[in-house]
PDB file of C-alpha atoms in Angstrom:
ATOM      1  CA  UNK A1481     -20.332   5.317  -1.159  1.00 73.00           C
ATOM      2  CA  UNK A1482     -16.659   4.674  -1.180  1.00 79.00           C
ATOM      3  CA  UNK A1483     -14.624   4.829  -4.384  1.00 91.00           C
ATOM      4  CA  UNK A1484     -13.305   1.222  -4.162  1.00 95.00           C
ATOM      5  CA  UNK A1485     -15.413  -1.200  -2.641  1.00 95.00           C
ATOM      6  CA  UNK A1486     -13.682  -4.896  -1.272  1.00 96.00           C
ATOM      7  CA  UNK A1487     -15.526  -7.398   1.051  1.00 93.00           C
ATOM      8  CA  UNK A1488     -12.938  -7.084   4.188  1.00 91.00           C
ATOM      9  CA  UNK A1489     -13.980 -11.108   4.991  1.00 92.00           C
ATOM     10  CA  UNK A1490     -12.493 -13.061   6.604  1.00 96.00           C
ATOM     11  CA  UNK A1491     -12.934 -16.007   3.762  1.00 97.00           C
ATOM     12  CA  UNK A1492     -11.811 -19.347   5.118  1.00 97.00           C
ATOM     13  CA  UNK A1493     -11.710 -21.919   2.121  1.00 97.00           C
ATOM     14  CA  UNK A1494      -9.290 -25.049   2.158  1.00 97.00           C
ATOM     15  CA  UNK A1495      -6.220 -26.200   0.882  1.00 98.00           C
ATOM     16  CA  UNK A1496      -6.225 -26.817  -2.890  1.00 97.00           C
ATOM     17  CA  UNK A1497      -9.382 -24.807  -3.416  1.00 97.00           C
ATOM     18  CA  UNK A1498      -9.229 -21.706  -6.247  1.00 97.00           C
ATOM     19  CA  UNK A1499      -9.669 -18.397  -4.525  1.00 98.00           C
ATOM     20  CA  UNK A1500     -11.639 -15.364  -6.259  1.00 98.00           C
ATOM     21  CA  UNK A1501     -11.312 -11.949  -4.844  1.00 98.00           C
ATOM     22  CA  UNK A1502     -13.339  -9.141  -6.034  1.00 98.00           C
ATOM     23  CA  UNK A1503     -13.075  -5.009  -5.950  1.00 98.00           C
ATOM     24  CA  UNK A1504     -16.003  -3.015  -7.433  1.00 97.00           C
ATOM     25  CA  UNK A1505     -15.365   0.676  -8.120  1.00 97.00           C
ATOM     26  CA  UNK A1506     -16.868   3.560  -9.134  1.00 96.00           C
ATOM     27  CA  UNK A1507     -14.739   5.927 -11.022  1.00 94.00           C
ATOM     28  CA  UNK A1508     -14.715   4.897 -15.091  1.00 94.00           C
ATOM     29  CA  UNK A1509     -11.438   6.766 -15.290  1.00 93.00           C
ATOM     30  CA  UNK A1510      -9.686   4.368 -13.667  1.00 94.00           C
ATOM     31  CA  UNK A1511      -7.023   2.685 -15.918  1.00 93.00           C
ATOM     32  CA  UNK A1512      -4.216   0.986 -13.488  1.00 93.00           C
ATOM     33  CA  UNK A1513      -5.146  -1.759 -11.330  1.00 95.00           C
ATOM     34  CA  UNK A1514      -3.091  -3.645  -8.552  1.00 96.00           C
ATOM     35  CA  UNK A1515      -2.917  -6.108  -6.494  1.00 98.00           C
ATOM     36  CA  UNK A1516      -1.173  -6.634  -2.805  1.00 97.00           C
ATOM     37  CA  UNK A1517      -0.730  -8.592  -0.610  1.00 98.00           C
ATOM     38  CA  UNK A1518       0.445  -8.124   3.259  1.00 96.00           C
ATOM     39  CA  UNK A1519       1.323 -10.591   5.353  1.00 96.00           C
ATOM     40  CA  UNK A1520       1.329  -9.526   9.360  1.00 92.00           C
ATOM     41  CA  UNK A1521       3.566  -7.113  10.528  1.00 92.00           C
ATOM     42  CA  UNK A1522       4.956  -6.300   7.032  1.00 94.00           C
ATOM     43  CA  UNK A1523       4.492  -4.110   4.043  1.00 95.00           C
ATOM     44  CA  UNK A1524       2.317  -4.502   1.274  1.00 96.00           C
ATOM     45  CA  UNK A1525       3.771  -6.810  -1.610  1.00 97.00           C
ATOM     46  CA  UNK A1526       2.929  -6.479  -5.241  1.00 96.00           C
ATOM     47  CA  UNK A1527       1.545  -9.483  -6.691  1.00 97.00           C
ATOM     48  CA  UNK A1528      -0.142  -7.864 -10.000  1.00 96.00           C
ATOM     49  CA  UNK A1529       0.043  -4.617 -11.909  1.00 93.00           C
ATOM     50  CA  UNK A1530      -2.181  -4.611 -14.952  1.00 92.00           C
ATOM     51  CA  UNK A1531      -2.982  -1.559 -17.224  1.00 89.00           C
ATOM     52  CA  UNK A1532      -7.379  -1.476 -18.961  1.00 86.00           C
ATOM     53  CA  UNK A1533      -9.609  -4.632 -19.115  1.00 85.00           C
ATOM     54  CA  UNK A1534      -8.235  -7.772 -19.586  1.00 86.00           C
ATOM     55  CA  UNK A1535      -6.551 -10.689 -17.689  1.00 92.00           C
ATOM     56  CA  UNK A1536      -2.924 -11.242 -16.520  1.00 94.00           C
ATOM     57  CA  UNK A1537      -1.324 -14.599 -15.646  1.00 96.00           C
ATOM     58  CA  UNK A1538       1.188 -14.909 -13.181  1.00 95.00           C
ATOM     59  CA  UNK A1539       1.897 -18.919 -12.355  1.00 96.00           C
ATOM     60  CA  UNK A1540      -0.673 -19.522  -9.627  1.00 97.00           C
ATOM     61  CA  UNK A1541      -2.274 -15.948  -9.430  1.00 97.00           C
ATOM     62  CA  UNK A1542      -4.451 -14.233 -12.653  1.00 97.00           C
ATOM     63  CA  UNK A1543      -5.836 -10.757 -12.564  1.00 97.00           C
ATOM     64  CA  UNK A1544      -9.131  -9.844 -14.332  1.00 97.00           C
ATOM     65  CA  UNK A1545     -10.048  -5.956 -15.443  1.00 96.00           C
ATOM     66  CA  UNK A1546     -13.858  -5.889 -16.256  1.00 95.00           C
ATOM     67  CA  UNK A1547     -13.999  -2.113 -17.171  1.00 94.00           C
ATOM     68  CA  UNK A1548     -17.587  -2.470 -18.313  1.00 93.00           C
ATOM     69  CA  UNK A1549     -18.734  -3.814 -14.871  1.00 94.00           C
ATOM     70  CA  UNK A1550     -16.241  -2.053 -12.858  1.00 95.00           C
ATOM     71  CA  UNK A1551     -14.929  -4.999 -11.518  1.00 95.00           C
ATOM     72  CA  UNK A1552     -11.540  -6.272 -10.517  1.00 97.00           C
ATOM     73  CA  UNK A1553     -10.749  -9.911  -9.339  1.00 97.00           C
ATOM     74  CA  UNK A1554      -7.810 -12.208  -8.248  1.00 98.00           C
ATOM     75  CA  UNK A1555      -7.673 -15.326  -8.751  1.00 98.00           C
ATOM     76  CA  UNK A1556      -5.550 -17.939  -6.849  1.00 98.00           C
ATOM     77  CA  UNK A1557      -4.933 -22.103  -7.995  1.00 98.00           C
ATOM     78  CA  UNK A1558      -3.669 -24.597  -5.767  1.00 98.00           C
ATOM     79  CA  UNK A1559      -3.815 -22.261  -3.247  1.00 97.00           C
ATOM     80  CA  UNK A1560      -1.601 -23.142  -0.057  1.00 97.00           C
ATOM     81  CA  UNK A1561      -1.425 -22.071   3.916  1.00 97.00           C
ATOM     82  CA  UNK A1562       1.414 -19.516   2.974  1.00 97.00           C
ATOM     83  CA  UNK A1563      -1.001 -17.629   1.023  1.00 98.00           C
ATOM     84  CA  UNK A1564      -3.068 -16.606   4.007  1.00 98.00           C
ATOM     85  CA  UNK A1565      -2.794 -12.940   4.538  1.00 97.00           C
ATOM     86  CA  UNK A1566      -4.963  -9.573   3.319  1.00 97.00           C
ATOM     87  CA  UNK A1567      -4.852  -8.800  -0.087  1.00 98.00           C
ATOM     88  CA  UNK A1568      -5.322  -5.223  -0.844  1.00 97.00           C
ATOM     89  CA  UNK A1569      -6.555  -4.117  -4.479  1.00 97.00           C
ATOM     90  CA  UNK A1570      -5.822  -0.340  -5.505  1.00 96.00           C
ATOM     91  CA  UNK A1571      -6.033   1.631  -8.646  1.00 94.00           C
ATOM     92  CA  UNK A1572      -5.551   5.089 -10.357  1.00 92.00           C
ATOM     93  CA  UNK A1573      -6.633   7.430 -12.850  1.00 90.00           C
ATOM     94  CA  UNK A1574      -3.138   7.628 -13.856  1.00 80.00           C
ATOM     95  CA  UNK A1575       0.126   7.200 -13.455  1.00 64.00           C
ATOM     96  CA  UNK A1576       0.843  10.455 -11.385  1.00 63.00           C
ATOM     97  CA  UNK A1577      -2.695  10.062  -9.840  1.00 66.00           C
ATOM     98  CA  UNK A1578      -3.385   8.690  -6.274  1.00 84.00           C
ATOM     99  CA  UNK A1579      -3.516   5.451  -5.488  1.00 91.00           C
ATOM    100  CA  UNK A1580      -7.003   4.642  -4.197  1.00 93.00           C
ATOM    101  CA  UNK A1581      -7.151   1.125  -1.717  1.00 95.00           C
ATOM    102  CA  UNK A1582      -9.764  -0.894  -0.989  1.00 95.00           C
ATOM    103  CA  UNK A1583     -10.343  -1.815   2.503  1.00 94.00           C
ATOM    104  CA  UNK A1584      -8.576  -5.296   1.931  1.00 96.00           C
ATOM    105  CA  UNK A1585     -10.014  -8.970   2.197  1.00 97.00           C
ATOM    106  CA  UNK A1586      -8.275 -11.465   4.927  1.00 97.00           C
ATOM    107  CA  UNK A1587      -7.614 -14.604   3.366  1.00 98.00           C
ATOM    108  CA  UNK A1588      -6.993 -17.709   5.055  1.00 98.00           C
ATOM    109  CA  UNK A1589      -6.343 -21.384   3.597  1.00 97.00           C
ATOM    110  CA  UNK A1590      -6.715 -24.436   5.915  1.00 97.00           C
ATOM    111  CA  UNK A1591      -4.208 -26.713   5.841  1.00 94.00           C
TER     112      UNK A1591
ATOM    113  CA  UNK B1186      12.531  -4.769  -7.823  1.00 73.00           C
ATOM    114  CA  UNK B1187      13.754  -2.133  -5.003  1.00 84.00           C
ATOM    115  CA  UNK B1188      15.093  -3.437  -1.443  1.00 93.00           C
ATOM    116  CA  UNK B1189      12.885  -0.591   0.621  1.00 96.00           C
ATOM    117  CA  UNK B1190      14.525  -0.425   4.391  1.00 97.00           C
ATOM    118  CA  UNK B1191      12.619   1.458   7.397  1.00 97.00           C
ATOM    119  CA  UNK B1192      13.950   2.639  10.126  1.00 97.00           C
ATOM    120  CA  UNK B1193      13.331   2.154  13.067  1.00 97.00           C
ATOM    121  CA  UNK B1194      10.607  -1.347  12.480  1.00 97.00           C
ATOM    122  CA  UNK B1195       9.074  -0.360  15.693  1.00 97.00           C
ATOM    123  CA  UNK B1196       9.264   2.582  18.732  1.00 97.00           C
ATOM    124  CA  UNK B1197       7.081   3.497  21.744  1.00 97.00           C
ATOM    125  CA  UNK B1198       7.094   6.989  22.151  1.00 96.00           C
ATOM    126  CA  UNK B1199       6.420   9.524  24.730  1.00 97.00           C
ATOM    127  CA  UNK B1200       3.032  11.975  24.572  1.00 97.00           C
ATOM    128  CA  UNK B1201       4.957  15.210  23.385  1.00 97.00           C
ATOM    129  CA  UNK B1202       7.758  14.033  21.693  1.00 97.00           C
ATOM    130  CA  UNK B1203       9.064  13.885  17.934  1.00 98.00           C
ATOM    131  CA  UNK B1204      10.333  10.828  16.299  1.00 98.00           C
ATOM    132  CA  UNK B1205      12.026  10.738  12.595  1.00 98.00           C
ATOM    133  CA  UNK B1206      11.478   7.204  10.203  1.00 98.00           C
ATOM    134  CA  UNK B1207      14.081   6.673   7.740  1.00 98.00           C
ATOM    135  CA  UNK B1208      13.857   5.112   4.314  1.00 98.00           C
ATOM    136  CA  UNK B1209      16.680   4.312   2.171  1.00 98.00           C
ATOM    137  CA  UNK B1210      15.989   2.504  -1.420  1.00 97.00           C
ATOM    138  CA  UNK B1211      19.264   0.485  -2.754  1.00 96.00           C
ATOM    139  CA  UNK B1212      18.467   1.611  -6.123  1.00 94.00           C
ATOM    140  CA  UNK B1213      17.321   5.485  -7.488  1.00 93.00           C
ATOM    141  CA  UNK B1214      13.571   5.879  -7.609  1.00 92.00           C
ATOM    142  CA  UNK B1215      11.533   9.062  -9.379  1.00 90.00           C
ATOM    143  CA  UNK B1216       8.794   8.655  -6.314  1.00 90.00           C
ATOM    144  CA  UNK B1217       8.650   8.033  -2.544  1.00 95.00           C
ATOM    145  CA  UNK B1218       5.412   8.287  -0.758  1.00 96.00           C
ATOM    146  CA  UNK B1219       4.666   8.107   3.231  1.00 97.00           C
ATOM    147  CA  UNK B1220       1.703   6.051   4.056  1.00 97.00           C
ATOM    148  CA  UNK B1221      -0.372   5.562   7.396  1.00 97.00           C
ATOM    149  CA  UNK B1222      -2.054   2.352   8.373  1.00 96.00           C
ATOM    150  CA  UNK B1223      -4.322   1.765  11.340  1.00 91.00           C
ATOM    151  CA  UNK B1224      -3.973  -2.115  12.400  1.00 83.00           C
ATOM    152  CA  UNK B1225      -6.332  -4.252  10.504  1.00 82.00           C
ATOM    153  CA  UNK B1226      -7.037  -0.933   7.578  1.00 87.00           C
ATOM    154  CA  UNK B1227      -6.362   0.452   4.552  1.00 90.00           C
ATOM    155  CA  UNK B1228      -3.443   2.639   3.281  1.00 94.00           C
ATOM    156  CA  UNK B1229      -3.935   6.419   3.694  1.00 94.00           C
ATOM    157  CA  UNK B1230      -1.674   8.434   1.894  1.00 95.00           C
ATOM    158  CA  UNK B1231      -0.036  11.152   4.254  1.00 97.00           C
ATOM    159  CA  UNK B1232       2.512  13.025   1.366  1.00 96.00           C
ATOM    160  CA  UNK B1233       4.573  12.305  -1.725  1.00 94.00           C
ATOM    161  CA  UNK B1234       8.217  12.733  -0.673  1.00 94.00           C
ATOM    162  CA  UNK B1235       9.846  15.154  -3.654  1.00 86.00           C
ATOM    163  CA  UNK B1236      13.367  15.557  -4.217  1.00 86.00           C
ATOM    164  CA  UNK B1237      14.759  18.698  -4.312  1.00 82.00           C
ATOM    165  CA  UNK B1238      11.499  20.534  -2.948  1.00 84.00           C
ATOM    166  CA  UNK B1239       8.590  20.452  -0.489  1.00 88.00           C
ATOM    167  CA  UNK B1240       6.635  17.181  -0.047  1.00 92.00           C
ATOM    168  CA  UNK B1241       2.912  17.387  -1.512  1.00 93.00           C
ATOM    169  CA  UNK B1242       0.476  16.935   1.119  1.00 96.00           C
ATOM    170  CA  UNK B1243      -2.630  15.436   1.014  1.00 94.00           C
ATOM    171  CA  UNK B1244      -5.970  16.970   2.594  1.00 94.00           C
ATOM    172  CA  UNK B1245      -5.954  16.114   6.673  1.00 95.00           C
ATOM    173  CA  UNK B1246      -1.985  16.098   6.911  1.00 96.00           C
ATOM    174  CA  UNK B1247       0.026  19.123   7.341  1.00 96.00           C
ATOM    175  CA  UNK B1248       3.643  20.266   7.380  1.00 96.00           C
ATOM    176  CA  UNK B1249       4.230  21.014  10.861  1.00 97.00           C
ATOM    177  CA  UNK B1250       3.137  17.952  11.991  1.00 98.00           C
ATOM    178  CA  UNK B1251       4.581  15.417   9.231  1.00 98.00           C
ATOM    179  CA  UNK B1252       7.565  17.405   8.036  1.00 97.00           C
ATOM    180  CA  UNK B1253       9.357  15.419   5.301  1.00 97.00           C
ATOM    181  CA  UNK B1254      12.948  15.589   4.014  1.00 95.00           C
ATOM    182  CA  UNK B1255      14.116  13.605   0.671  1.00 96.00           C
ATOM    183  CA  UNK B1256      18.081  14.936  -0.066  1.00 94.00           C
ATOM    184  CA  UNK B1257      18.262  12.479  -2.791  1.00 94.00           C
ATOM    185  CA  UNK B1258      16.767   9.597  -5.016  1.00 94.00           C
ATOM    186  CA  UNK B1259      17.249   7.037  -2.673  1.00 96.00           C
ATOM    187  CA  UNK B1260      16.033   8.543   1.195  1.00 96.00           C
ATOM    188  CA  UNK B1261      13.717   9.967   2.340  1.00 97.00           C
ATOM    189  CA  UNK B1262      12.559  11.114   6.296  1.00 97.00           C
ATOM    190  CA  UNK B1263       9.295  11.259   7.979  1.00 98.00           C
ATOM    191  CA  UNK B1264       8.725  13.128  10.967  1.00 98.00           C
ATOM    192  CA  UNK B1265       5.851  12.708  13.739  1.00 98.00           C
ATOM    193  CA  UNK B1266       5.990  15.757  15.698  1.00 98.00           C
ATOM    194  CA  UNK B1267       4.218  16.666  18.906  1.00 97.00           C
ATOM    195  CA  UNK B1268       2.981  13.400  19.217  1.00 97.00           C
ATOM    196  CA  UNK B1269       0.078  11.836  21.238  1.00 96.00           C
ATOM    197  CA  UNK B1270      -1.839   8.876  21.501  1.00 95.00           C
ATOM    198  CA  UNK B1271      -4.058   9.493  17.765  1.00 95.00           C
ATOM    199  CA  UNK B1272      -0.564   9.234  15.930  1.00 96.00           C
ATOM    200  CA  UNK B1273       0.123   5.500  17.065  1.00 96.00           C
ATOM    201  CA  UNK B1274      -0.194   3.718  13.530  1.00 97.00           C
ATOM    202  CA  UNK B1275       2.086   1.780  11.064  1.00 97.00           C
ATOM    203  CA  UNK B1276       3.786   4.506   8.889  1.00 98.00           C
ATOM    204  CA  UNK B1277       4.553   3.242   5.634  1.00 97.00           C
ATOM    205  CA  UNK B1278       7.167   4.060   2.736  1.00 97.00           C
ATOM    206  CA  UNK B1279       6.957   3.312  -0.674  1.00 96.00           C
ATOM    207  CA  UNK B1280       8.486   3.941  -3.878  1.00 95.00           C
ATOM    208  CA  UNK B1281       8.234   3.803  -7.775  1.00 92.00           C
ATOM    209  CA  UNK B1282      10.818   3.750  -9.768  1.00 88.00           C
ATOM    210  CA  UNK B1283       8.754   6.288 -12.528  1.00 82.00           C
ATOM    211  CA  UNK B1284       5.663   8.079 -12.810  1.00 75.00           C
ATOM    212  CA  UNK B1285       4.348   5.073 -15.174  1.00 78.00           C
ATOM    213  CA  UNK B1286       5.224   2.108 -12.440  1.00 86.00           C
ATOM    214  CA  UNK B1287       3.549   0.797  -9.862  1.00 90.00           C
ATOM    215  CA  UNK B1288       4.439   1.657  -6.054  1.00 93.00           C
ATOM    216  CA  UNK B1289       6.980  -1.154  -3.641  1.00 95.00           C
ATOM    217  CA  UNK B1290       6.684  -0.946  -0.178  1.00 96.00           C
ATOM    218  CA  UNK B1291       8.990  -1.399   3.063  1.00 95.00           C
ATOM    219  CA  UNK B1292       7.785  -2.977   5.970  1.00 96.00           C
ATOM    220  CA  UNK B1293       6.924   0.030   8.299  1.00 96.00           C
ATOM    221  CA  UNK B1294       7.195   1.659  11.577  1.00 97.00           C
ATOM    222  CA  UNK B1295       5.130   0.152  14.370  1.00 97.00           C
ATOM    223  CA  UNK B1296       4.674   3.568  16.452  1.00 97.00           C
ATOM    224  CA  UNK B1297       3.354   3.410  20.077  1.00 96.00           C
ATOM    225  CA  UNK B1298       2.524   6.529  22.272  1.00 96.00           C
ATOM    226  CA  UNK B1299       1.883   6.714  25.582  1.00 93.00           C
TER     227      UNK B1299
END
């Protein structure tokens, strides 16, 4: 069983919908949690960078911790054709502590 | 944050031969890490790039073959040596400004051997 678990998709939804994406883990000593995303043919961008359980709001995009459950999501509003790309979640132990990825879900939003 | 620059973006390479990927941060940064990524995976991490000292490997990498320089706080080098068709990959840089912050990444090398 891997350490990080993420549904690789692809998930199609349309234009407008809300997107939820979803990491299950298995270490309980995680404590940092992020989220990227890549676009083809370039790096990984961070979109959120949250620290324990707990939610983070960043205008379209919020980031859940469910310690408890072991269970990360991402959510996206009004989500638009630009935001089609792989989003990669990854967390750590701590903050000298290796960063370990999931296998990254390919998003795409139909016009 | 950090403007992360890679060079070269892309090479196709020769079984045999040694290339060196440069990255240079416009800002000083406490960590630099070299990543690989297969087309359509995940990020492994090859080393953490330390200034002043050797790089930290991780299990499955090695010196001889991924030799890494950083002179300073803001560049770092990554070398594939010997190389043959298993290295062609995206190699990956990133870097965090402290031990408490999360990791920014450049764009990456596009490698090709043939």
């Amino acid at each position: 069983q891997k350490e990080v678990e993420q549904d690789p998709g692809p998930l199609s939804v349309p234009e407008g919908a809300i997107v939820s994406l979803n990491c299950t883990y298995s270490n309980s000593a995680f404590q940092y949690f992020m989220w990227y995303r890549q676009y083809s043919r370039k790096g990984p961008e961070l979109l959120m960078y949250t620290y324990s359980s707990g939610n983070k709001e960043d205008g379209r995009f919020t980031a859940q911790v469910d310690k408890s459950s072991k269970y990360i999501s991402l959510f996206i509003r009004d989500s638009q054709p630009s935001d089609s790309a792989t989003y990669l979640c990854a967390m750590s132990e701590g903050s000298n502590y290796q960063l370990i990825w999931g296998a990254g879900t390919k998003l795409i939003i139909k016009p | 944050s950090a403007v992360i620059s890679q060079k070269p973006s892309r090479d196709i390479c020769q079984r045999g031969t040694s290339l060196t990927i440069q990255c240079q941060v416009d800002s000083q940064v406490t960590m630099m890490f070299w990543y690989r990524q297969q087309p359509g995976q995940s990020l492994t991490l090859i080393a953490t790039a330390n200034q002043g000292s050797e790089a930290t490997y991780e299990s499955g990498f090695v010196i001889d073959k991924f030799p890494i320089s950083r002179p300073n706080l803001t560049f770092s080098t990554l070398t594939v040596s010997n190389m043959s068709p298993e290295d062609s990959s995206i190699y990956l840089c990133s870097v965090a400004r402290g031990t408490d912050q999360p990791q920014h990444f450049g764009d990456g090398t596009r490698l090709s051997i043939l």
